[in-house]
mmCIF file of C-alpha atoms in Angstrom:
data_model
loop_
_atom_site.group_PDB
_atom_site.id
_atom_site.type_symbol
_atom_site.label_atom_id
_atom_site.label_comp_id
_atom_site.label_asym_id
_atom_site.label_seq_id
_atom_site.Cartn_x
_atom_site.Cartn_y
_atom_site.Cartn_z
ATOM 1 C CA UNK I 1 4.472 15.780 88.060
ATOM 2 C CA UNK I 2 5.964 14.338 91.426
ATOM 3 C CA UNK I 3 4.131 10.886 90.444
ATOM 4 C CA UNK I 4 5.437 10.863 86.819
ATOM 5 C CA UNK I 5 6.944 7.492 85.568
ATOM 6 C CA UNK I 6 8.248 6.755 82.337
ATOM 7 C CA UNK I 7 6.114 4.846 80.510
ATOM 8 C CA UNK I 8 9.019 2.156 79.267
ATOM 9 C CA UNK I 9 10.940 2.351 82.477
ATOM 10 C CA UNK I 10 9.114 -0.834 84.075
ATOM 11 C CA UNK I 11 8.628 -2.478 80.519
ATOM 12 C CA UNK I 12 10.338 -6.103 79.477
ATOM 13 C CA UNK I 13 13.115 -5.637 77.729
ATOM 14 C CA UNK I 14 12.042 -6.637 74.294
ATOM 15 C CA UNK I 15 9.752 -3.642 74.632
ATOM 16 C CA UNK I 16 12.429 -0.991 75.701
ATOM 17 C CA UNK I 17 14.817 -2.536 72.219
ATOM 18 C CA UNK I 18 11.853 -2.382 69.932
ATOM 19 C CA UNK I 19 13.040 -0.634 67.140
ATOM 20 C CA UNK I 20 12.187 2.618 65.945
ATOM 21 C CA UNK I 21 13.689 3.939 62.923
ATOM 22 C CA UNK I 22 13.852 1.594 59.862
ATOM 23 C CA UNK I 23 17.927 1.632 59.804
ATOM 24 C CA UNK I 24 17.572 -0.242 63.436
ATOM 25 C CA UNK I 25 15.357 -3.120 61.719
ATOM 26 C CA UNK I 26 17.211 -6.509 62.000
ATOM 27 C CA UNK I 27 16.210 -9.433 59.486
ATOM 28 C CA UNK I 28 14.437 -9.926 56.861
ATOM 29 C CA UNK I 29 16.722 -8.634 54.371
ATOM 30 C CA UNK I 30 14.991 -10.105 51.236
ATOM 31 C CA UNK I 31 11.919 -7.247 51.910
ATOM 32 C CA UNK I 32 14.117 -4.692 53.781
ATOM 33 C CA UNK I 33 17.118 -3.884 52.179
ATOM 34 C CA UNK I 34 18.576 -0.743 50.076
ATOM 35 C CA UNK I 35 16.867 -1.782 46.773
ATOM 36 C CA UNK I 36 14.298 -3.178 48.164
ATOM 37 C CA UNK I 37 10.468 -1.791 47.476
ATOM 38 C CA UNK I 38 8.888 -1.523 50.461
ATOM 39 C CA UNK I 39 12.221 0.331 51.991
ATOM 40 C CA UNK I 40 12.274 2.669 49.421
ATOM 41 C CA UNK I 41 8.138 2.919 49.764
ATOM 42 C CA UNK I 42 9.240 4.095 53.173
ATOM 43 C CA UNK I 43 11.551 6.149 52.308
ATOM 44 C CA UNK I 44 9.575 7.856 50.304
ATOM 45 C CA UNK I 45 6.090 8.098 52.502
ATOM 46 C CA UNK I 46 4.373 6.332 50.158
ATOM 47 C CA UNK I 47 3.743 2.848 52.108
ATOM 48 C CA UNK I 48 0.177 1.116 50.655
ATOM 49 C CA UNK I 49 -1.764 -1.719 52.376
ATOM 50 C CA UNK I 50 0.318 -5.082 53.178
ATOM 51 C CA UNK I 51 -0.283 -8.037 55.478
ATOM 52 C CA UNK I 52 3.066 -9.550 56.420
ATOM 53 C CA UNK I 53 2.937 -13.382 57.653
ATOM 54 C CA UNK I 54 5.232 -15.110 59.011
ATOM 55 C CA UNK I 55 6.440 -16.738 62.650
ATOM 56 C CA UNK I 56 6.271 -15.010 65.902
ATOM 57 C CA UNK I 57 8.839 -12.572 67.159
ATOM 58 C CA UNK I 58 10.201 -11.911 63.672
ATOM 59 C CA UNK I 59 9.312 -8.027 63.090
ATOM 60 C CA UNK I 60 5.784 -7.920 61.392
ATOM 61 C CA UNK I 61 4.224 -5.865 64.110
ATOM 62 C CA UNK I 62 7.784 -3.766 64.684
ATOM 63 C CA UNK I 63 8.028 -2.802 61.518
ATOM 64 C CA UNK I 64 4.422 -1.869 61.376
ATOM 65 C CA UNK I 65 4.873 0.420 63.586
ATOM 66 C CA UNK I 66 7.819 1.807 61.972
ATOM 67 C CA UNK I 67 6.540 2.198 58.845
ATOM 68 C CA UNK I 68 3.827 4.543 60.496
ATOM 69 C CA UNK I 69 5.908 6.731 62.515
ATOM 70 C CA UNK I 70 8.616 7.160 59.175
ATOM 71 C CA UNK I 71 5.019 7.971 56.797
ATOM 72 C CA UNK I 72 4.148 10.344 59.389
ATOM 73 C CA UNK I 73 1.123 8.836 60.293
ATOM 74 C CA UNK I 74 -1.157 7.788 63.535
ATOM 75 C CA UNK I 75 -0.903 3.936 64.367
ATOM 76 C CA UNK I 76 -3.756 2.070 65.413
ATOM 77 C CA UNK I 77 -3.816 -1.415 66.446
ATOM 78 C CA UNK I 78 -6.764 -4.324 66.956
ATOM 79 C CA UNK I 79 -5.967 -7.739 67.811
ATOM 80 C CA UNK I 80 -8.508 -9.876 65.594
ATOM 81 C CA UNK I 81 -9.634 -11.960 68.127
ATOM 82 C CA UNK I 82 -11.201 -9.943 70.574
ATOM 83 C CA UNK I 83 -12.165 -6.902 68.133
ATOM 84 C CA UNK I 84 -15.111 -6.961 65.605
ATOM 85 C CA UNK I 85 -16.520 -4.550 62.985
ATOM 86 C CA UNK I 86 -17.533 -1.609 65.221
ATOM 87 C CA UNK I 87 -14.212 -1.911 66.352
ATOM 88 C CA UNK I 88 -13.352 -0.917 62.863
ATOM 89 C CA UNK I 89 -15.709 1.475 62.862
ATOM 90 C CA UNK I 90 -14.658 3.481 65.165
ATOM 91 C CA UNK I 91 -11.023 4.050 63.367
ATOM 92 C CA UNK I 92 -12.421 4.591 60.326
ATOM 93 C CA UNK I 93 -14.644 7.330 61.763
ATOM 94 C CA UNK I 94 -11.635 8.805 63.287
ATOM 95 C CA UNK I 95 -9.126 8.275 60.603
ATOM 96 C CA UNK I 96 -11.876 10.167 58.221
ATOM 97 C CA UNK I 97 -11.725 12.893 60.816
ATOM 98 C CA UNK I 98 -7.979 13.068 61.108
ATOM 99 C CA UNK I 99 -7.354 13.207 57.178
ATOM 100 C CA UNK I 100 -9.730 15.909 56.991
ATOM 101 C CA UNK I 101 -8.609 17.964 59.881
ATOM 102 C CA UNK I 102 -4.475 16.996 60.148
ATOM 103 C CA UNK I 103 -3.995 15.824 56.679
ATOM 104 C CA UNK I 104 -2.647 12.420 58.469
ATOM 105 C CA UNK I 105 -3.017 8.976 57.418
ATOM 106 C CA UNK I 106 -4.256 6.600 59.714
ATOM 107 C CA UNK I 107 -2.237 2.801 59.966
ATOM 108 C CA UNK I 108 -4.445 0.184 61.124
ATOM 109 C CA UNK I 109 -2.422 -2.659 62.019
ATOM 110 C CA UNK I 110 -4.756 -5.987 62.719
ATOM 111 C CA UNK I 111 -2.950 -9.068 64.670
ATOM 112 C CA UNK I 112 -3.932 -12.218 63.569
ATOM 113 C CA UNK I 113 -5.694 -10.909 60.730
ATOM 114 C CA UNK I 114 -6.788 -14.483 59.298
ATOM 115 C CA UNK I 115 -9.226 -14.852 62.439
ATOM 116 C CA UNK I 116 -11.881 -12.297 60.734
ATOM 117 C CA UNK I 117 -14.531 -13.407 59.083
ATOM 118 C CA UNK I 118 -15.386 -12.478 55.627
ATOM 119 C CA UNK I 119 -18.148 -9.550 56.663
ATOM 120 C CA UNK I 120 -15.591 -8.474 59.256
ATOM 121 C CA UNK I 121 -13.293 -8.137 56.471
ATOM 122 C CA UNK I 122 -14.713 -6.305 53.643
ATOM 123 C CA UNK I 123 -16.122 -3.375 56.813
ATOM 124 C CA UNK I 124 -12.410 -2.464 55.506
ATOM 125 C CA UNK I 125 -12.630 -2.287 52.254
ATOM 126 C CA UNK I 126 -14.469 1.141 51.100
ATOM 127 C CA UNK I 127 -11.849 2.653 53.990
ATOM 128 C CA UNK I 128 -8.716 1.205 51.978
ATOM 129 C CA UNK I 129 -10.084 2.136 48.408
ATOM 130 C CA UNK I 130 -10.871 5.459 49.482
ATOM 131 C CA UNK I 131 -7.560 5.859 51.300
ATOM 132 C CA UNK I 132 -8.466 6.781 54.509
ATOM 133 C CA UNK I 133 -6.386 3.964 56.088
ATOM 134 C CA UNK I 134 -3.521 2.180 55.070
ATOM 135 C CA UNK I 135 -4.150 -2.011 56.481
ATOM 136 C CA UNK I 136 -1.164 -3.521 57.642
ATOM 137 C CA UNK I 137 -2.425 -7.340 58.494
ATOM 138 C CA UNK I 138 0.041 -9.314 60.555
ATOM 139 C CA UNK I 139 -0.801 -13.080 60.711
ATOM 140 C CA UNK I 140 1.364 -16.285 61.103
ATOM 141 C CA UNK I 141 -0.786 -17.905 58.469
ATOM 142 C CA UNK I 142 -0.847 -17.862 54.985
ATOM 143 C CA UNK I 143 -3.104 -15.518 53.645
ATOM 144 C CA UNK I 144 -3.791 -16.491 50.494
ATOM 145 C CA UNK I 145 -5.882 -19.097 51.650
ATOM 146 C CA UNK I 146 -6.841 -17.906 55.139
ATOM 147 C CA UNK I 147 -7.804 -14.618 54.488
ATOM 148 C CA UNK I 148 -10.661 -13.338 52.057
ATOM 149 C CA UNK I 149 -9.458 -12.400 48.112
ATOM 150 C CA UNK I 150 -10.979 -9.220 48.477
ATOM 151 C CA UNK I 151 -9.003 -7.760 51.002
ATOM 152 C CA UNK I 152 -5.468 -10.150 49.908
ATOM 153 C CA UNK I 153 -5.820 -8.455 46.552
ATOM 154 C CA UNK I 154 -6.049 -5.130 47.822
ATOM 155 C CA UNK I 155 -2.853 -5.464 49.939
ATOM 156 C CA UNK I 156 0.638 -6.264 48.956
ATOM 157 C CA UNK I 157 1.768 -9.759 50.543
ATOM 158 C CA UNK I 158 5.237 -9.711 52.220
ATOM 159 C CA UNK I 159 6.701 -13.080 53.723
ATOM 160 C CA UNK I 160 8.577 -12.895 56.685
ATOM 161 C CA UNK I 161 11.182 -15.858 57.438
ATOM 162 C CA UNK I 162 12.212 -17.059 60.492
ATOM 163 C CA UNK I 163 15.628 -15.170 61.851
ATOM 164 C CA UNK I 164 19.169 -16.463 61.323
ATOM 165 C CA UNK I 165 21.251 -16.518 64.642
ATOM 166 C CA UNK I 166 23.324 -13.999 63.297
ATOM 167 C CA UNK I 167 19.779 -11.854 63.485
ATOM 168 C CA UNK I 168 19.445 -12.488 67.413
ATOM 169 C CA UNK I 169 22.578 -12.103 68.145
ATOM 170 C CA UNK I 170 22.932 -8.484 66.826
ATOM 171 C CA UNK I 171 19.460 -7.542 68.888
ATOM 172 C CA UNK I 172 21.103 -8.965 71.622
ATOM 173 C CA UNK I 173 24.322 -7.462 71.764
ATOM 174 C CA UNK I 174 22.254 -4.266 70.976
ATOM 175 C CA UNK I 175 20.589 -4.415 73.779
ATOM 176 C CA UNK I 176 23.834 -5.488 76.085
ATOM 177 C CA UNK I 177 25.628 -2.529 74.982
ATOM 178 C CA UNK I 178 22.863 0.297 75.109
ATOM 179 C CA UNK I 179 22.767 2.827 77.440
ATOM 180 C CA UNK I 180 19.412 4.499 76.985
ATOM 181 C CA UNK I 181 17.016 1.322 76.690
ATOM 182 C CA UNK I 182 19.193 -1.657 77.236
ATOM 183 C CA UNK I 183 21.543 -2.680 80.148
ATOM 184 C CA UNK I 184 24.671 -0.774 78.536
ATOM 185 C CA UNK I 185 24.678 1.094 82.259
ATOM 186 C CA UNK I 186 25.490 -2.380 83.645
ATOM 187 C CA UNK I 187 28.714 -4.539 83.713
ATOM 188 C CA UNK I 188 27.732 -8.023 81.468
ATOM 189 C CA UNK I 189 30.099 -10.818 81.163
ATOM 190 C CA UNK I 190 28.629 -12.737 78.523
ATOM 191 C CA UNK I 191 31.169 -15.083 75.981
ATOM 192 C CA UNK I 192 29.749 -15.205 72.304
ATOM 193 C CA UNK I 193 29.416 -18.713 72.144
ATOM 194 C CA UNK I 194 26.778 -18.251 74.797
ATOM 195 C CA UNK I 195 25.248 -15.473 73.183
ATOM 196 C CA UNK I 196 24.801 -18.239 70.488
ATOM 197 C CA UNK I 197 23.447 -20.346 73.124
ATOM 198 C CA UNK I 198 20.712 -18.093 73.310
ATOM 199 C CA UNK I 199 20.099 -17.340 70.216
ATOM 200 C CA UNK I 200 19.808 -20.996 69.371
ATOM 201 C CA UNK I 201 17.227 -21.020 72.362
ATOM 202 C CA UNK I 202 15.210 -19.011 70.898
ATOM 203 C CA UNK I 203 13.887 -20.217 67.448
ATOM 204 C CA UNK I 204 14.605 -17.742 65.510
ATOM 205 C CA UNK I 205 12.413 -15.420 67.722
ATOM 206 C CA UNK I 206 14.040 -12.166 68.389
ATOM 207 C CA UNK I 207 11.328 -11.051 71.180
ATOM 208 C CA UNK I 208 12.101 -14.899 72.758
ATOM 209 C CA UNK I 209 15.622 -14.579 73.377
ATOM 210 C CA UNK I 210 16.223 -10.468 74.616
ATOM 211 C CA UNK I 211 13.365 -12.253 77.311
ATOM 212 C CA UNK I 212 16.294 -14.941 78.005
ATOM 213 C CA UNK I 213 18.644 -12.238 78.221
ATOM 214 C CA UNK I 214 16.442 -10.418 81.083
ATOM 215 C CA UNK I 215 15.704 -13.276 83.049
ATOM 216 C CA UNK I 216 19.446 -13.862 83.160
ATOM 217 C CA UNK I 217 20.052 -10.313 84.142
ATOM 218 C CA UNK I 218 17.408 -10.264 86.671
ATOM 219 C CA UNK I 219 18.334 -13.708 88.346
ATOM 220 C CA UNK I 220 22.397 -12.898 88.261
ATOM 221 C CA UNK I 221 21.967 -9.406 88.776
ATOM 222 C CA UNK I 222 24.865 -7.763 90.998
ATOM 223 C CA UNK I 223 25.844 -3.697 90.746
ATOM 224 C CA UNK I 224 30.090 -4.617 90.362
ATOM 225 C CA UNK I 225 29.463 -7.629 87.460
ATOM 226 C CA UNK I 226 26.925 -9.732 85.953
ATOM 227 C CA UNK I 227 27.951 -12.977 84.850
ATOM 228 C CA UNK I 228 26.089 -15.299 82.589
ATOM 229 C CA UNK I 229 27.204 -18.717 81.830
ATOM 230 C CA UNK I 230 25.822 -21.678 79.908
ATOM 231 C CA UNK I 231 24.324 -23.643 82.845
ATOM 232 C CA UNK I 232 22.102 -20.883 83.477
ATOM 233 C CA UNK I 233 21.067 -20.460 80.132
ATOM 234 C CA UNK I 234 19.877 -23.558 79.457
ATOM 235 C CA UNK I 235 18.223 -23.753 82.710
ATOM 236 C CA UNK I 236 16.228 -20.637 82.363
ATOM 237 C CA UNK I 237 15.563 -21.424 78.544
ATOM 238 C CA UNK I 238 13.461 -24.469 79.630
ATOM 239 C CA UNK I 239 10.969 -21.999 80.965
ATOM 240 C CA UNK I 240 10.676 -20.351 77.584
ATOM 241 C CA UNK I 241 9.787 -23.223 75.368
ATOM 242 C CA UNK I 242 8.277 -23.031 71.960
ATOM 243 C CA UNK I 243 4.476 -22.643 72.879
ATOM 244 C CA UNK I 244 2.097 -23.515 69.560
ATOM 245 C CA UNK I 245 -1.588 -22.971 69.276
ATOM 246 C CA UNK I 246 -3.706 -25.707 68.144
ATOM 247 C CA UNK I 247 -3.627 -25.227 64.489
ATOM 248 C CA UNK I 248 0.507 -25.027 64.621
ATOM 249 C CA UNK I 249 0.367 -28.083 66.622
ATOM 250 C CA UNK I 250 -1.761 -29.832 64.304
ATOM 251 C CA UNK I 251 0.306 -28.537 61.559
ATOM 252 C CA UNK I 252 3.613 -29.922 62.447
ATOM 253 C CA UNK I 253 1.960 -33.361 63.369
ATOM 254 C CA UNK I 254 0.814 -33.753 60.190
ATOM 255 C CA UNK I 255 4.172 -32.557 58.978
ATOM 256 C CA UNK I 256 5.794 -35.234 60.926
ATOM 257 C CA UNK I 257 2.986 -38.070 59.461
ATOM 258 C CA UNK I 258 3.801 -37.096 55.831
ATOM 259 C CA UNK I 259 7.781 -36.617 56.446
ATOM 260 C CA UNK I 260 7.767 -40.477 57.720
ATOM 261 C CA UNK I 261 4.991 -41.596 54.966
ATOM 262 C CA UNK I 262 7.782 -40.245 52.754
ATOM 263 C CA UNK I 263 10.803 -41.704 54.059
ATOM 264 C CA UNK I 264 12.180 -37.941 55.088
ATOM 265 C CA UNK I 265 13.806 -39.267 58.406
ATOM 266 C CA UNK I 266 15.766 -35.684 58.455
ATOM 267 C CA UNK I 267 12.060 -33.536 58.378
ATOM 268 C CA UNK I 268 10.747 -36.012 60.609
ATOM 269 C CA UNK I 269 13.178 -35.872 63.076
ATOM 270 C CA UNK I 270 13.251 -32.226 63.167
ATOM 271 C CA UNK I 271 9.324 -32.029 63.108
ATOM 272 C CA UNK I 272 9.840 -34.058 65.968
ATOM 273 C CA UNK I 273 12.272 -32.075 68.216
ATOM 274 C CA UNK I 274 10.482 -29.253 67.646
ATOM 275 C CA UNK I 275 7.040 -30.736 68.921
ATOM 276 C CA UNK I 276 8.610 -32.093 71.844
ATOM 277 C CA UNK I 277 10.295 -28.531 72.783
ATOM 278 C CA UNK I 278 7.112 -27.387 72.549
ATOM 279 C CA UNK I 279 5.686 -29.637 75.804
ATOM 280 C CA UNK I 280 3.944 -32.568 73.691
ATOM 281 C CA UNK I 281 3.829 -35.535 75.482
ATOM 282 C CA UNK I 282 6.662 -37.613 73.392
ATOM 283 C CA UNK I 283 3.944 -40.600 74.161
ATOM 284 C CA UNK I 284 1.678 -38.959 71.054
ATOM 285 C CA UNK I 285 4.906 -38.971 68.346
ATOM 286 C CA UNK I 286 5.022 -42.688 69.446
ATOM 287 C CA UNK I 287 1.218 -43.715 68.809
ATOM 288 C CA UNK I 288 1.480 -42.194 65.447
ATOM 289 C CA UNK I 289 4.631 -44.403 64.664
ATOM 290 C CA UNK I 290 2.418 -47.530 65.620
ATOM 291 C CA UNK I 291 -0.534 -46.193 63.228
ATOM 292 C CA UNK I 292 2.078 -45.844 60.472
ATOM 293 C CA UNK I 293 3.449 -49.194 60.902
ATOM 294 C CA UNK I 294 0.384 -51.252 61.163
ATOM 295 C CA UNK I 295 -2.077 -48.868 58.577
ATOM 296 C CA UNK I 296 0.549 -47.495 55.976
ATOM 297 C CA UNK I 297 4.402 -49.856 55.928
ATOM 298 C CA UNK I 298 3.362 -52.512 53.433
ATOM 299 C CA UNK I 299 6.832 -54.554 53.807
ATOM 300 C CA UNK I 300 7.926 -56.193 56.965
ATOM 301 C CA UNK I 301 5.004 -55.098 58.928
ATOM 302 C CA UNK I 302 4.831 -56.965 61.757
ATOM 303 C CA UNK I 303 8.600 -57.169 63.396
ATOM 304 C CA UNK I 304 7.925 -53.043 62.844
ATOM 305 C CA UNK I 305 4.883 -52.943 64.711
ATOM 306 C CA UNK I 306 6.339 -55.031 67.116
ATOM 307 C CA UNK I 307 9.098 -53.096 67.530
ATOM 308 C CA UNK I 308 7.157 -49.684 67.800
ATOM 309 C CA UNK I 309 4.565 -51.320 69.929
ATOM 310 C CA UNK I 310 7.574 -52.134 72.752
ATOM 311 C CA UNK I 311 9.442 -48.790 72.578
ATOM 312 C CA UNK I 312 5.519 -47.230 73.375
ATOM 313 C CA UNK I 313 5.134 -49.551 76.354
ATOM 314 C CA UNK I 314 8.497 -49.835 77.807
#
């Protein structure tokens, strides 16, 4: 027992404030409120298959895992991408086996469940119809037409939004001021307005900005007081910019292409800023502003290409 360690003790932050119980839940109050179905399904044990979908670091996988340990069930997790059908399998096997034996439900929550293929799929389905699991998908795309219609119409569909800045700023003054997981043993000087600055940091992503929080701890830490100002926020943020994979990318650059092909200069700014916090070379916004002017601006369409053409070269 000399060598025991607790399991959280060396664990990032966001993992130490995960919540636990649904009451501790922040966001997404148009699923998770007091009238709302699926909190009174939890309430009440009775939780059926769901895939949630939504943007990173905005409680799909959290409250997965809540909604397992309220049902008194066993939580199981795959990540699609590097798990297949025997995988599946092997959970069903032992979810079968722990229904019999414990009288326990089995929660098989799959990350990025659009990346299965259809066979991979419907291995799920005679384990969902018969009860043995319950599927909780989690996926940032939409699964209505990413994912197959058998298993979509055997799950209930819940949209998760992006959180306000109101949302990050309660984690994060829940993790500030608690003892047990948090840094509520420790003396933080931290003004709102730059627990703001955060949260604005951080996209909406709750998971992004308590990992702002601890690199400011960590790089300002002293035992009396632990001050954190906005300079070194925004100079530790730039290290956590918004990362996208390639279909996100290609996603927003075609958001951007259709917000200027329909004279949306407010979408296609912001489609802009957002690509460019993400690391794009600002170089590739400008190339498409040429193709636009020369292939699709029917008025005037030389002084714009001209125009574009100089900005790209200066």
């Amino acid at each position: 027992m000399d060598n025991y360690v607790d399991d959280k003790k060396f664990s990032p932050l966001a993992d130490k404030m995960r919540p636990t119980k649904i009451e501790e839940f922040i966001g997404q109050e148009h699923i998770i409120n007091n009238n709302s179905p699926l909190f009174k399904a939890i309430k009440n044990k009775r939780v059926g298959s769901s895939i949630f979908y939504g943007p990173p670091g905005t409680g799909k996988t959290t409250l997965a895992s809540i909604i397992a340990s309220s049902c008194d069930g066993i939580f199981k997790k795959l990540n699609a991408i590097s798990s297949g059908v025997s995988d599946a399998k092997q959970i069903i096997k032992e979810a079968r086996a722990n229904l019999r034996l414990l009288n326990k439900r089995t929660y098989l929550l799959l990350d990025e469940c659009h990346r299965w293929s259809k066979a991979q799929s419907d291995s799920l389905l005679e384990a969902i119809e018969e009860g043995s699991i319950i599927f909780i998908g989690s996926t940032t795309e939409n699964p209505y037409t990413s994912m197959t219609r058998a298993l979509v119409s055997r799950s209930f569909v819940y949209e998760f939004k992006p959180l306000t800045n109101q949302n990050v700023v309660e984690a994060l003054t829940g993790a500030i001021i608690n003892k047990e997981r948090g840094y509520g043993n420790l003396n933080i000087e931290i003004s709102k307005e730059n627990l703001n600055l955060i949260a604005s940091f951080s996209g909406g992503d709750i998971r992004k900005s308590l990992n702002i929080l601890e690199y400011c701890v960590n790089t300002n830490y002293n035992e009396e007081k632990i001050a954190i100002d906005s300079d070194t926020i925004k100079q530790i943020a730039q290290n956590f910019k918004l990362s996208l994979n390639e279909d996100i990318f290609y996603d927003m650059l075609s958001a951007y292409c259709k917000s200027i092909r329909g004279s949306d200069a407010d979408s296609a700014l912001f489609y802009a800023n957002k690509l460019i916090d993400s690391g794009i070379d600002p170089l590739i916004l400008s190339r498409r502003l040429i193709a636009h002017s020369s292939e699709e601006v029917c008025y005037n369409v030389q002084t714009l290409y001209t125009r574009n053409y100089q900005r790209y070269t200066a």
